[in-house]
């Protein structure tokens, strides 16, 4: 018997047996219409919640019936033209539906207790949090999040592309029956995509890619290089905690040269900014010009990005300002791009053309 809560299927380890895929639609402010809220605190007001439930059991992966609710906005009650173009709604459509809190409570009840929250990209999360705050609710979601868009690109394509739902549906040959861009339909398609990915991993029909180097001594084995097929895809490695936004900053000691500063700092142990435990290096420190970058993993909090900015004090001594930050799996892309630059050009980085009239100041 497998543990019902943490089923291991052929080639895949699930951190929970339930995945809830959400898709929200929201209206945006119209710049010349004065609203009662600062658009910075409420960049979008949710007008529709769509979700589906994916359950993993011994008999396979099952997609349940959808959750769908229309919400009557209280701030942005006139349809923004750009939003309307995408989701095909009119201002008159915004006059029906439940209040946000009523709809959200129904959604939470429908979700159950133990699940992983999923979505296509992570823009829904910040909108959901801003709507909760606006309605005086706690913005703590309390469940790990899986970005299916990122998971699709890593598993199916081996790199972090930002594909559309429709692209993935075509790629996975999922039959198309309904129009895209209505909350429950997008949620349903995203659910079908996740189900198809699980089934593809299980039936071994696709090249699965391990997005991180297995061996920190060989940092070249990252997402964009040769696909490596791990024995078991551990979903835990693709999750992030939507309630944590943690970073820690510190200064190194003073040194005579940046080389000395780097040599010492690169060899030091690194610690998770959320829980303080020792981090496992994923991509060891590398330096480009006056900055250095790295990727680590915390057993509990997943990915941590390291960055050192090199600075000089008044008496000419140098030091590094070290920042360690929890990141989402999709946020590794710029670091991997910098690593590519480092592999091609070394610490000097990609040559930049110097505009006329400026001179180069040597760094050391
Ligand atoms: Zn941690």
Short mmCIF file of N, CA and C in Angstrom, two decimals, residues 44 61 64-65 75 80 112 115 118 130-131 168 186 188 196 199 208-210 219 323 347 358:
data_model
loop_
_atom_site.label_atom_id
_atom_site.label_comp_id
_atom_site.label_asym_id
_atom_site.label_seq_id
_atom_site.Cartn_x
_atom_site.Cartn_y
_atom_site.Cartn_z
N UNK A 44 -6.21 44.68 -9.75
CA UNK A 44 -7.29 44.04 -10.50
C UNK A 44 -8.34 43.54 -9.52
N UNK A 61 -4.98 9.23 -12.29
CA UNK A 61 -5.23 10.64 -12.05
C UNK A 61 -6.65 10.97 -12.52
N UNK A 64 -11.85 16.12 -11.54
CA UNK A 64 -13.23 16.27 -11.04
C UNK A 64 -13.97 17.40 -11.73
N UNK A 65 -15.23 17.56 -11.35
CA UNK A 65 -16.07 18.61 -11.92
C UNK A 65 -15.58 19.99 -11.52
N UNK A 75 -15.37 47.90 -6.98
CA UNK A 75 -14.52 49.06 -7.33
C UNK A 75 -14.50 49.33 -8.82
N UNK A 80 -12.94 47.32 -18.29
CA UNK A 80 -11.77 47.86 -18.98
C UNK A 80 -11.73 47.27 -20.39
N UNK A 112 -11.46 21.81 0.28
CA UNK A 112 -11.11 20.79 1.27
C UNK A 112 -9.88 21.22 2.05
N UNK A 115 -4.26 20.16 0.07
CA UNK A 115 -4.14 20.21 -1.38
C UNK A 115 -2.97 21.11 -1.78
N UNK A 118 -2.63 25.20 -7.68
CA UNK A 118 -1.93 25.27 -8.97
C UNK A 118 -2.53 26.36 -9.83
N UNK A 130 -4.22 40.52 -3.19
CA UNK A 130 -4.62 41.93 -3.09
C UNK A 130 -6.13 42.05 -2.87
N UNK A 131 -6.91 41.14 -3.47
CA UNK A 131 -8.36 41.16 -3.25
C UNK A 131 -8.71 40.76 -1.82
N UNK A 168 0.18 24.70 -24.88
CA UNK A 168 0.38 23.44 -24.17
C UNK A 168 -0.70 22.42 -24.54
N UNK A 186 -10.41 27.80 -18.64
CA UNK A 186 -8.95 27.84 -18.54
C UNK A 186 -8.47 26.94 -17.41
N UNK A 188 -9.98 24.31 -16.38
CA UNK A 188 -10.17 22.94 -16.83
C UNK A 188 -9.05 22.52 -17.79
N UNK A 196 -2.26 15.39 -18.13
CA UNK A 196 -1.52 14.82 -19.27
C UNK A 196 -0.03 14.71 -18.95
N UNK A 199 0.49 11.83 -16.59
CA UNK A 199 0.33 10.56 -17.30
C UNK A 199 1.50 10.30 -18.25
N UNK A 208 11.53 13.46 -19.89
CA UNK A 208 11.44 14.28 -18.69
C UNK A 208 12.80 14.90 -18.45
N UNK A 209 12.81 16.09 -17.92
CA UNK A 209 14.06 16.80 -17.74
C UNK A 209 14.21 17.19 -16.29
N UNK A 210 15.35 16.90 -15.77
CA UNK A 210 15.64 17.37 -14.42
C UNK A 210 16.11 18.81 -14.53
N UNK A 219 27.98 22.37 -12.82
CA UNK A 219 26.86 23.30 -12.93
C UNK A 219 26.36 23.49 -14.36
N UNK A 323 22.98 39.22 -0.73
CA UNK A 323 21.53 39.10 -0.59
C UNK A 323 21.11 37.66 -0.88
N UNK A 347 34.38 36.06 -16.10
CA UNK A 347 34.01 37.11 -15.15
C UNK A 347 33.90 38.50 -15.78
N UNK A 358 33.29 58.33 -23.42
CA UNK A 358 33.42 57.75 -22.09
C UNK A 358 34.68 56.90 -22.04
#
